Structure formats: C-alpha cells, structure tokens
Short mmCIF file of C-alpha atoms in Angstrom, two decimals:
data_model
loop_
_atom_site.label_atom_id
_atom_site.label_comp_id
_atom_site.label_asym_id
_atom_site.label_seq_id
_atom_site.Cartn_x
_atom_site.Cartn_y
_atom_site.Cartn_z
CA UNK F 1 -31.70 -18.52 -2.37
CA UNK F 2 -31.28 -15.02 -1.33
CA UNK F 3 -30.31 -16.04 2.13
CA UNK F 4 -27.66 -18.49 0.74
CA UNK F 5 -26.23 -15.66 -0.87
CA UNK F 6 -26.01 -13.47 1.91
CA UNK F 7 -24.45 -16.08 3.74
CA UNK F 8 -21.64 -16.89 1.15
CA UNK F 9 -20.91 -12.66 1.21
CA UNK F 10 -20.55 -12.51 4.66
CA UNK F 11 -18.45 -15.71 4.92
CA UNK F 12 -15.95 -14.20 2.37
CA UNK F 13 -15.91 -10.99 4.58
CA UNK F 14 -15.17 -13.11 7.34
CA UNK F 15 -12.64 -14.94 6.13
CA UNK F 16 -10.78 -11.95 4.84
CA UNK F 17 -11.36 -10.58 8.62
CA UNK F 18 -9.42 -13.71 9.76
CA UNK F 19 -5.89 -11.74 8.84
CA UNK F 20 -6.40 -8.62 11.25
CA UNK F 21 -7.65 -10.82 13.96
CA UNK F 22 -4.72 -13.10 13.52
CA UNK F 23 -2.30 -9.97 14.36
CA UNK F 24 -4.68 -9.01 17.00
CA UNK F 25 -4.10 -12.26 18.95
CA UNK F 26 -0.78 -12.29 18.33
CA UNK F 27 -0.30 -8.62 19.35
CA UNK F 28 -2.19 -9.92 22.87
CA UNK F 29 0.19 -12.63 23.07
CA UNK F 30 3.31 -10.35 22.68
CA UNK F 31 2.69 -7.28 24.90
CA UNK F 32 0.47 -7.00 28.12
CA UNK F 33 -2.60 -5.14 27.91
CA UNK F 34 -1.43 -3.10 30.55
CA UNK F 35 1.36 -1.99 28.11
CA UNK F 36 -0.96 -1.78 25.20
CA UNK F 37 -3.46 1.17 25.85
CA UNK F 38 -0.44 3.26 26.80
CA UNK F 39 1.08 2.42 23.56
CA UNK F 40 -1.82 2.76 21.69
CA UNK F 41 -1.99 6.58 23.39
CA UNK F 42 1.88 7.37 22.15
CA UNK F 43 0.70 5.92 18.68
CA UNK F 44 -1.96 8.57 18.20
CA UNK F 45 -0.05 11.14 19.84
CA UNK F 46 3.38 10.41 17.99
CA UNK F 47 4.02 12.73 14.45
CA UNK F 48 4.00 9.83 11.89
CA UNK F 49 5.30 11.04 8.88
CA UNK F 50 7.90 8.68 7.29
CA UNK F 51 9.83 6.86 8.38
CA UNK F 52 7.69 6.39 11.81
CA UNK F 53 7.59 2.67 12.58
CA UNK F 54 4.70 1.94 15.32
CA UNK F 55 6.83 -1.20 16.63
CA UNK F 56 9.24 1.43 18.13
CA UNK F 57 6.58 3.87 19.10
CA UNK F 58 3.74 2.09 20.89
CA UNK F 59 5.41 -1.70 20.77
CA UNK F 60 4.82 -4.52 18.90
CA UNK F 61 1.11 -5.65 20.41
CA UNK F 62 -0.23 -2.36 19.87
CA UNK F 63 0.96 -1.62 16.80
CA UNK F 64 -0.78 -4.92 15.94
CA UNK F 65 -3.53 -3.69 17.51
CA UNK F 66 -3.97 -0.24 16.03
CA UNK F 67 -3.48 -2.04 12.52
CA UNK F 68 -5.59 -5.02 13.07
CA UNK F 69 -8.83 -2.39 14.42
CA UNK F 70 -8.60 -0.06 11.46
CA UNK F 71 -8.38 -2.97 9.12
CA UNK F 72 -11.69 -4.70 10.89
CA UNK F 73 -13.25 -1.08 10.43
CA UNK F 74 -12.31 -0.89 6.79
CA UNK F 75 -13.56 -4.70 5.67
CA UNK F 76 -16.59 -3.81 7.81
CA UNK F 77 -17.31 -0.54 6.14
CA UNK F 78 -17.06 -2.25 2.79
CA UNK F 79 -19.77 -5.05 3.77
CA UNK F 80 -22.13 -2.78 5.11
CA UNK F 81 -21.87 -0.42 2.17
CA UNK F 82 -23.39 -3.85 0.34
CA UNK F 83 -20.68 -4.09 -1.50
CA UNK F 84 -19.34 -7.75 -3.13
CA UNK F 85 -15.93 -8.43 -2.50
CA UNK F 86 -13.35 -8.24 -5.37
CA UNK F 87 -9.59 -7.89 -5.65
CA UNK F 88 -9.46 -4.22 -4.23
CA UNK F 89 -11.51 -5.48 -0.81
CA UNK F 90 -8.53 -7.41 -0.37
CA UNK F 91 -5.89 -4.80 -1.82
CA UNK F 92 -7.47 -1.93 0.27
CA UNK F 93 -7.75 -4.17 3.67
CA UNK F 94 -3.99 -5.17 3.46
CA UNK F 95 -2.97 -1.91 2.69
CA UNK F 96 -4.70 -0.51 5.55
CA UNK F 97 -3.23 -2.93 7.72
CA UNK F 98 0.54 -2.60 6.66
CA UNK F 99 0.33 1.13 6.68
CA UNK F 100 -1.21 1.01 10.18
CA UNK F 101 1.99 -0.24 11.33
CA UNK F 102 3.47 2.73 10.43
CA UNK F 103 1.60 6.04 9.75
CA UNK F 104 -2.07 5.24 10.05
CA UNK F 105 -3.70 5.40 13.37
CA UNK F 106 -7.15 5.00 15.15
CA UNK F 107 -7.40 9.22 14.96
CA UNK F 108 -5.89 10.56 11.96
CA UNK F 109 -7.75 8.66 9.08
CA UNK F 110 -11.33 9.88 9.68
CA UNK F 111 -11.22 13.52 8.25
CA UNK F 112 -9.74 12.01 4.93
CA UNK F 113 -12.57 9.39 4.65
CA UNK F 114 -15.02 12.26 5.48
CA UNK F 115 -13.92 14.26 2.73
CA UNK F 116 -14.06 11.53 0.18
CA UNK F 117 -17.91 10.93 1.88
CA UNK F 118 -18.72 14.44 1.11
CA UNK F 119 -17.58 14.32 -2.71
CA UNK F 120 -19.81 11.50 -3.07
CA UNK F 121 -22.83 13.47 -1.67
CA UNK F 122 -21.62 16.54 -3.77
CA UNK F 123 -21.74 14.30 -7.15
CA UNK F 124 -24.92 12.64 -5.89
CA UNK F 125 -23.29 8.99 -6.14
CA UNK F 126 -22.96 6.24 -3.62
CA UNK F 127 -20.12 6.14 -1.24
CA UNK F 128 -19.13 2.51 -2.45
CA UNK F 129 -17.98 4.09 -6.12
CA UNK F 130 -14.92 5.63 -3.87
CA UNK F 131 -14.59 3.84 -0.73
CA UNK F 132 -11.02 2.33 -2.06
CA UNK F 133 -9.81 5.62 -3.27
CA UNK F 134 -10.60 6.73 0.37
CA UNK F 135 -8.72 3.96 1.72
CA UNK F 136 -5.88 3.88 -0.16
CA UNK F 137 -5.72 8.13 0.30
CA UNK F 138 -5.30 7.66 3.81
CA UNK F 139 -1.74 7.54 3.00
CA UNK F 140 -1.72 11.36 3.59
CA UNK F 141 -3.07 10.85 7.29
CA UNK F 142 0.40 12.19 8.63
CA UNK F 143 -0.53 15.79 7.68
CA UNK F 144 -3.45 15.73 10.10
CA UNK F 145 -1.19 14.68 12.69
CA UNK F 146 1.33 17.09 11.84
CA UNK F 147 -1.25 19.97 11.74
CA UNK F 148 -1.79 19.26 15.47
CA UNK F 149 1.81 19.75 16.07
CA UNK F 150 1.70 23.57 14.89
CA UNK F 151 2.42 24.94 18.50
CA UNK F 152 2.11 28.58 17.49
CA UNK F 153 -1.75 27.74 17.00
CA UNK F 154 -3.72 26.90 20.07
CA UNK F 155 -5.30 23.85 20.34
CA UNK F 156 -8.59 25.15 19.81
CA UNK F 157 -7.48 26.29 16.14
CA UNK F 158 -5.28 23.31 15.45
CA UNK F 159 -8.13 20.71 15.65
CA UNK F 160 -10.60 22.26 13.68
CA UNK F 161 -7.95 23.08 11.04
CA UNK F 162 -6.51 19.68 11.02
CA UNK F 163 -9.99 18.32 10.10
CA UNK F 164 -10.60 20.82 7.75
CA UNK F 165 -7.29 19.89 5.71
CA UNK F 166 -8.21 16.12 6.07
CA UNK F 167 -11.56 17.00 4.44
CA UNK F 168 -10.30 19.20 1.50
CA UNK F 169 -7.57 16.12 1.00
CA UNK F 170 -10.40 13.78 0.75
CA UNK F 171 -12.70 15.94 -1.25
CA UNK F 172 -10.00 16.42 -4.18
CA UNK F 173 -8.62 13.06 -3.94
CA UNK F 174 -10.99 11.46 -6.48
CA UNK F 175 -10.85 13.12 -9.49
CA UNK F 176 -7.33 13.65 -9.05
CA UNK F 177 -6.52 9.80 -8.77
CA UNK F 178 -8.92 9.28 -11.91
CA UNK F 179 -6.90 11.81 -13.69
CA UNK F 180 -3.57 10.75 -13.48
CA UNK F 181 -4.02 7.04 -14.04
CA UNK F 182 -4.14 8.69 -17.82
CA UNK F 183 -0.66 9.61 -17.06
CA UNK F 184 1.00 6.15 -16.44
CA UNK F 185 -1.62 4.26 -18.20
CA UNK F 186 -2.03 1.45 -15.32
CA UNK F 187 1.69 0.67 -15.37
CA UNK F 188 2.04 2.06 -11.48
CA UNK F 189 -0.24 0.10 -9.24
CA UNK F 190 -0.12 2.56 -6.63
CA UNK F 191 -1.76 5.13 -8.74
CA UNK F 192 -3.58 6.42 -5.34
CA UNK F 193 -0.14 7.04 -4.22
CA UNK F 194 1.06 9.10 -7.15
CA UNK F 195 -2.17 11.23 -6.68
CA UNK F 196 -1.57 11.65 -3.10
CA UNK F 197 2.51 12.72 -3.59
CA UNK F 198 1.19 15.66 -6.05
CA UNK F 199 -1.58 16.48 -2.94
CA UNK F 200 1.10 16.21 -0.55
CA UNK F 201 3.28 18.22 -2.24
CA UNK F 202 0.77 21.19 -2.55
CA UNK F 203 -0.23 20.83 1.05
CA UNK F 204 3.02 20.96 2.54
CA UNK F 205 4.56 23.67 0.28
CA UNK F 206 1.61 26.10 1.62
CA UNK F 207 2.41 24.84 4.86
CA UNK F 208 5.97 25.70 4.39
CA UNK F 209 5.27 28.96 2.84
CA UNK F 210 3.62 29.75 6.52
CA UNK F 211 6.80 28.65 8.12
CA UNK F 212 5.67 25.34 9.17
CA UNK F 213 8.54 22.71 8.56
CA UNK F 214 9.25 19.10 9.20
CA UNK F 215 12.55 17.57 10.18
CA UNK F 216 13.60 14.20 8.57
CA UNK F 217 13.28 11.26 11.22
CA UNK F 218 14.08 7.62 11.07
CA UNK F 219 12.33 5.61 13.82
CA UNK F 220 12.75 1.96 12.69
CA UNK F 221 12.64 -0.98 14.80
CA UNK F 222 15.24 -3.81 14.61
CA UNK F 223 16.16 -7.02 16.11
CA UNK F 224 13.04 -9.05 15.71
CA UNK F 225 13.58 -10.96 12.67
CA UNK F 226 13.46 -14.63 14.33
CA UNK F 227 9.85 -13.25 15.94
CA UNK F 228 8.39 -11.93 12.66
CA UNK F 229 9.92 -14.74 10.43
CA UNK F 230 7.74 -17.28 12.62
CA UNK F 231 4.75 -14.75 12.57
CA UNK F 232 4.79 -13.92 8.73
CA UNK F 233 5.57 -17.23 7.33
CA UNK F 234 3.27 -19.08 9.73
CA UNK F 235 0.80 -16.61 8.33
CA UNK F 236 1.68 -16.90 4.57
CA UNK F 237 2.00 -21.00 4.66
CA UNK F 238 -1.38 -21.02 6.29
CA UNK F 239 -2.72 -18.74 3.89
CA UNK F 240 -1.30 -21.37 0.83
CA UNK F 241 -2.21 -24.43 2.60
CA UNK F 242 -5.74 -23.41 3.02
CA UNK F 243 -5.90 -22.32 -0.68
CA UNK F 244 -4.90 -25.71 -1.54
CA UNK F 245 -7.49 -27.37 1.06
CA UNK F 246 -10.21 -25.27 -0.57
CA UNK F 247 -9.37 -25.28 -4.03
CA UNK F 248 -7.27 -28.41 -5.13
CA UNK F 249 -5.43 -29.09 -7.73
CA UNK F 250 -7.31 -26.35 -9.46
CA UNK F 251 -5.38 -24.04 -7.62
CA UNK F 252 -2.40 -24.92 -9.67
CA UNK F 253 -3.84 -24.58 -13.10
CA UNK F 254 -5.33 -21.19 -11.84
CA UNK F 255 -1.91 -19.72 -10.61
CA UNK F 256 -0.40 -20.76 -13.82
CA UNK F 257 -2.92 -18.48 -15.24
CA UNK F 258 -2.11 -15.73 -13.23
CA UNK F 259 1.44 -15.76 -13.79
CA UNK F 260 0.89 -15.25 -17.37
CA UNK F 261 -1.05 -11.88 -16.64
CA UNK F 262 0.86 -8.50 -17.22
CA UNK F 263 -1.07 -7.19 -14.02
CA UNK F 264 -1.46 -4.11 -15.26
CA UNK F 265 -3.98 -1.81 -13.32
CA UNK F 266 -7.47 -3.27 -13.43
CA UNK F 267 -6.62 -6.61 -13.02
CA UNK F 268 -8.73 -8.72 -10.34
CA UNK F 269 -7.54 -12.32 -9.92
CA UNK F 270 -9.89 -12.61 -7.45
CA UNK F 271 -12.83 -12.44 -10.13
CA UNK F 272 -10.68 -13.82 -12.81
CA UNK F 273 -9.23 -17.31 -10.86
CA UNK F 274 -11.15 -17.31 -7.30
CA UNK F 275 -10.12 -17.10 -3.99
CA UNK F 276 -8.20 -20.13 -3.31
CA UNK F 277 -5.69 -19.26 -6.47
CA UNK F 278 -5.72 -15.77 -5.30
CA UNK F 279 -4.55 -16.98 -1.56
CA UNK F 280 -1.83 -18.77 -2.71
CA UNK F 281 -0.59 -16.07 -4.68
CA UNK F 282 -0.90 -13.75 -1.84
CA UNK F 283 0.98 -16.55 0.61
CA UNK F 284 3.51 -17.08 -2.02
CA UNK F 285 4.64 -13.50 -2.97
CA UNK F 286 4.37 -12.65 0.98
CA UNK F 287 6.68 -15.78 1.64
CA UNK F 288 9.10 -14.62 -1.28
CA UNK F 289 9.14 -11.34 0.06
CA UNK F 290 9.57 -12.14 3.39
CA UNK F 291 12.72 -14.64 2.94
CA UNK F 292 14.24 -12.03 0.39
CA UNK F 293 14.45 -9.26 3.06
CA UNK F 294 15.83 -11.62 5.38
CA UNK F 295 18.46 -12.80 2.85
CA UNK F 296 19.67 -8.93 2.24
CA UNK F 297 20.17 -8.53 5.97
CA UNK F 298 16.80 -6.02 6.31
CA UNK F 299 14.66 -5.65 9.24
CA UNK F 300 11.36 -7.47 9.05
CA UNK F 301 8.39 -5.46 10.01
CA UNK F 302 5.31 -3.67 8.76
CA UNK F 303 6.15 -3.00 5.14
CA UNK F 304 6.83 -6.53 4.66
CA UNK F 305 3.28 -7.88 4.88
CA UNK F 306 2.03 -4.94 3.01
CA UNK F 307 3.13 -6.17 -0.50
CA UNK F 308 0.75 -9.01 -0.48
CA UNK F 309 -2.06 -6.66 -0.57
CA UNK F 310 -1.72 -6.40 -4.69
CA UNK F 311 -1.25 -9.66 -5.13
CA UNK F 312 -4.73 -9.78 -5.58
CA UNK F 313 -4.92 -7.26 -8.46
CA UNK F 314 -1.78 -7.57 -10.55
CA UNK F 315 1.52 -8.82 -8.52
CA UNK F 316 2.83 -12.08 -9.07
CA UNK F 317 6.24 -13.88 -8.48
CA UNK F 318 7.00 -13.52 -12.33
CA UNK F 319 6.38 -9.89 -12.46
CA UNK F 320 7.96 -8.85 -8.60
CA UNK F 321 10.86 -10.88 -8.75
CA UNK F 322 12.79 -8.22 -11.55
CA UNK F 323 11.81 -5.36 -10.14
CA UNK F 324 13.15 -6.26 -6.71
CA UNK F 325 16.10 -7.36 -8.41
CA UNK F 326 16.62 -4.36 -10.03
CA UNK F 327 16.62 -2.54 -6.57
CA UNK F 328 19.36 -5.07 -5.02
CA UNK F 329 21.47 -4.11 -8.30
CA UNK F 330 20.93 -0.69 -7.17
CA UNK F 331 22.38 -1.37 -3.84
CA UNK F 332 25.42 -2.66 -5.35
CA UNK F 333 25.97 0.34 -7.10
CA UNK F 334 24.77 3.22 -5.60
CA UNK F 335 25.98 4.87 -2.39
CA UNK F 336 23.44 3.09 -0.12
CA UNK F 337 22.90 -0.51 0.65
CA UNK F 338 19.67 -2.62 0.28
CA UNK F 339 19.21 -3.41 3.96
CA UNK F 340 18.82 0.43 4.82
CA UNK F 341 15.50 1.34 6.29
CA UNK F 342 14.37 3.69 3.30
CA UNK F 343 16.06 1.52 0.37
CA UNK F 344 14.40 -1.42 1.85
CA UNK F 345 11.02 0.29 1.63
CA UNK F 346 11.91 0.71 -1.77
CA UNK F 347 12.92 -2.80 -2.30
CA UNK F 348 9.25 -3.63 -1.18
CA UNK F 349 7.06 -1.18 -2.96
CA UNK F 350 9.13 -0.68 -5.93
CA UNK F 351 6.54 -3.82 -6.80
CA UNK F 352 4.13 -1.25 -7.78
CA UNK F 353 5.97 -1.33 -11.26
CA UNK F 354 5.27 -5.16 -11.33
CA UNK F 355 2.81 -4.28 -14.70
CA UNK F 356 6.00 -2.83 -16.47
CA UNK F 357 7.87 -6.28 -16.06
CA UNK F 358 4.69 -8.81 -16.66
CA UNK F 359 4.67 -6.56 -20.16
CA UNK F 360 8.04 -5.95 -21.34
CA UNK F 361 10.16 -8.54 -19.50
CA UNK F 362 12.70 -9.26 -17.18
CA UNK F 363 15.26 -6.94 -18.49
CA UNK F 364 13.01 -3.99 -18.82
CA UNK F 365 11.89 -4.80 -15.34
CA UNK F 366 15.28 -4.78 -13.93
CA UNK F 367 15.88 -1.69 -15.29
CA UNK F 368 12.39 -0.08 -13.72
CA UNK F 369 13.63 -1.44 -10.20
CA UNK F 370 17.23 -0.13 -10.62
CA UNK F 371 15.65 3.65 -11.39
CA UNK F 372 13.00 3.18 -8.76
CA UNK F 373 15.35 2.75 -6.19
CA UNK F 374 16.91 6.12 -7.24
CA UNK F 375 13.78 8.08 -7.70
CA UNK F 376 12.09 6.77 -4.34
CA UNK F 377 14.99 7.80 -2.14
CA UNK F 378 15.12 11.21 -3.37
CA UNK F 379 11.57 12.53 -3.86
CA UNK F 380 10.15 12.21 -0.87
CA UNK F 381 11.96 15.70 0.09
CA UNK F 382 9.40 17.76 -1.89
CA UNK F 383 6.86 16.63 0.62
CA UNK F 384 8.95 15.79 3.86
CA UNK F 385 7.74 12.21 4.07
CA UNK F 386 3.95 13.34 4.53
CA UNK F 387 2.57 10.81 1.71
CA UNK F 388 3.02 7.44 3.26
CA UNK F 389 2.91 5.87 -0.39
CA UNK F 390 5.95 7.57 -1.49
CA UNK F 391 6.59 4.45 -3.56
CA UNK F 392 3.60 5.07 -5.40
CA UNK F 393 4.52 8.88 -6.16
CA UNK F 394 7.75 7.46 -7.44
CA UNK F 395 6.45 4.50 -9.32
CA UNK F 396 4.13 6.86 -11.24
CA UNK F 397 7.45 9.01 -11.92
CA UNK F 398 8.96 5.84 -13.23
CA UNK F 399 6.55 4.60 -15.46
CA UNK F 400 5.58 7.98 -17.03
CA UNK F 401 9.18 8.16 -17.93
CA UNK F 402 9.81 4.63 -19.19
CA UNK F 403 6.81 3.56 -20.97
CA UNK F 404 6.30 6.19 -23.58
CA UNK F 405 10.14 5.50 -24.63
CA UNK F 406 9.37 1.68 -24.66
CA UNK F 407 6.48 1.77 -26.89
CA UNK F 408 8.10 4.24 -28.95
CA UNK F 409 10.95 1.74 -29.25
CA UNK F 410 8.45 -1.22 -29.88
CA UNK F 411 6.36 1.27 -32.51
CA UNK F 412 9.68 1.85 -34.49
CA UNK F 413 10.85 -1.95 -34.55
CA UNK F 414 6.92 -3.02 -35.68
CA UNK F 415 7.49 -0.26 -38.64
CA UNK F 416 10.95 -1.42 -39.57
CA UNK F 417 9.41 -5.04 -39.77
CA UNK F 418 6.70 -4.11 -41.72
CA UNK F 419 9.29 -1.95 -44.06
CA UNK F 420 7.19 1.19 -43.29
CA UNK F 421 9.27 4.51 -44.06
CA UNK F 422 9.27 6.73 -41.00
#
C-alpha cells in the first residue's frame, strides 16, 4: 500500500515535470547548443527588471532552457520536501516557468529562498510551510541582479551585499504576505505580488536615498507569433486532450462545477475536482489567452503562458474574460493601445482580479479590469520595475479600493430590502 501511494505521488510530479521538459526540448530544437550556453550567460548577467524579455537577451532556446531548469528545480524541491501535490504546486511551478522567461534566472533567486528557509528555521517550522511563498517571492530577484550593477562598489562588496539583501527580503516575506492578505480578503490572487510590491518600494527607496537609481527599459521580442502559436496551442490542446482521455465524460461535469466557483483565494481545483478537470481548465484558459493576445495584435511570449498557473487555484473562463475585456475597453478610451508591451502584461495579469468578477458578476469584472489597466501602468514607478509581479501589487490596490465599496452597497441594498432604517 505504501509503495503504491509513493508511486502515485511520484507519477503526479512526473506529469507536472512534462511541461518544463516540453519547453526544454523545444528550446534545443529552436537554438543550437553552441548559442544556448552563451545565451544563458547573457541572461544571468543582464539587469532584469521589468521589462526584460529573455527571448531577446539570450535567444528563445536559452530562455526556454533557463525557465525549464528553474521549474524542474522548483518541482523537485517540493517533491523532496515530502509534500503532496495540490493546486499551489501547479501554480508556483507555472509562475516559476513563466517569469523565468523575463526576470528570474539560474543565479538570482537563491538568496531570497535562503531567507525564507532561515525564517522557517527561526520559527522552528518546516520549510514546506513557506516554500510556495518563497517561490512566489522570487518576483523580487531583479533587486539581487541590480545590486551587482552598483559600479561604485567593488565586486567583493557587491556580491555579499546582494546576498544579504536577498536573505533579508526572503526573511520578511512570509509574515508580510500573511498580513496583506487580510487587506484584500482574497479578491486578488497574486497576494505575494502585493507583498512584494511593498518590499520593493522600501528597498528601492533605500537604494535611491544612497544615489542608486535605475532607468526604465523595454526589451521586448516581436515577430515570433507564428512559432509561439504553434508551440503554445500545441501544448494547451494536448493538455485538454490528455485531460479528456484520463477523465472521460466526468471532466465536463467537474469543469461545470469549476465555472460556478468565485475563485477567491484559497480555492484549489486539484483537491476539489481532480487532475483531469484542472488540466482541462488550464489548457482551455491558456488557449483562450493565446488567441486573445493574437486577436488584439499583441506579441506572444513568456507572459502568455504564465496565466495558466492560477487556473488550478481560482481562474476559469467565466471569471477572467470580463477582467480582460475591461482592459481592452481601457485600450479604446485611454492614451495607450492594448497590444503595447506594458498594457499587454496588464491584459494577461489583470486576471489576478478574477475573484472580483466571480463574486460580483461580469459588469463589476469589466470595471475592475478597466481600473486595473490604469493602476498597473502607473504604480510600478515607485519601485522601478523591481517587482516582477507588478500586476499583483496593482491588483491588490484595486481590490482594496473596490471590494469594501461593493460590500457597502450590497449591505445597503440588503438592509433596504429588510426595511431596516440606516
């Protein structure tokens, strides 16, 4: 019995590992190995605050391999910590992959994870309790790289300083992530992104006070839509097909139940509906996002894949579509176009507010997306792009702004129906 249980657990992690392995194989097919190794070195050396597209920095193959290796490392870490797979295993792994295409690399994530590990030791708890926060918290890894570019300091001072800052970030991240969740009450799925935005604001402010500043940048690959349509649609259709083969007709019933959920933080479709339905939801949302980006004339690259991670822990078509349409509406009425790089990131990652649409309906969802597009395109100035989950910070602000107002209106209507004097 025990051996069978271990085998099933190992099989689940093995299936999840197929996603990064798929992209590693694609990377080796696209770019020769003689170019991949120098490309990986350029990725490691390059400052990587938003927006830095590793497809352009190191080449498509090197970017896929960087992301694939980091994702396999994340999956392996969770496995060897003895944890069972749940929705956050999938979410954290997919986010690790997606953001390792434009910000996280083989060198700049480890100090933050070490800080989280030291926090667990300080509180005498197992690392498994904080590992997902640690993986999400690597959104602040550009700070580590940026400190290495303080040319006024000698290298032997920059290296330990970057490690110490990374450890400090990782150490304060778990309590802060827990605390800020109470502010938005789970209506923004990228909770650690909100906490990371606060940390980035503090760290970057301190750096600026010492005269260390960063210039805005835009490194963004274009012209790869035909290739990525094939690669991404092939993956997402395979996920949907595999889900139907493994789950049969029950997948549709389970998917119907997924569509009825609000998606508020704490949702876990893997636990409630099983692997096939969760995989089907991920594939369908990924396909929808890919075709949506292509339809608005945007560039397909790393962020397009990243949206599928939270489709195991809250997102589905019914609660992400209104948010995305709200961002598109913003593109028609504001001084930017939705197919530009930063608005395109807002289009995809505005879905952090999926629970708002799931709970309050599509009209409120459109309004949330419309507001988010403005906040996301302006709030990053306070930390100079050092938080890769910029939309998580923006989404937290929008949720904190909208949800209390909506609740107050609902309470007023409820009391009015009860003929209770206010």
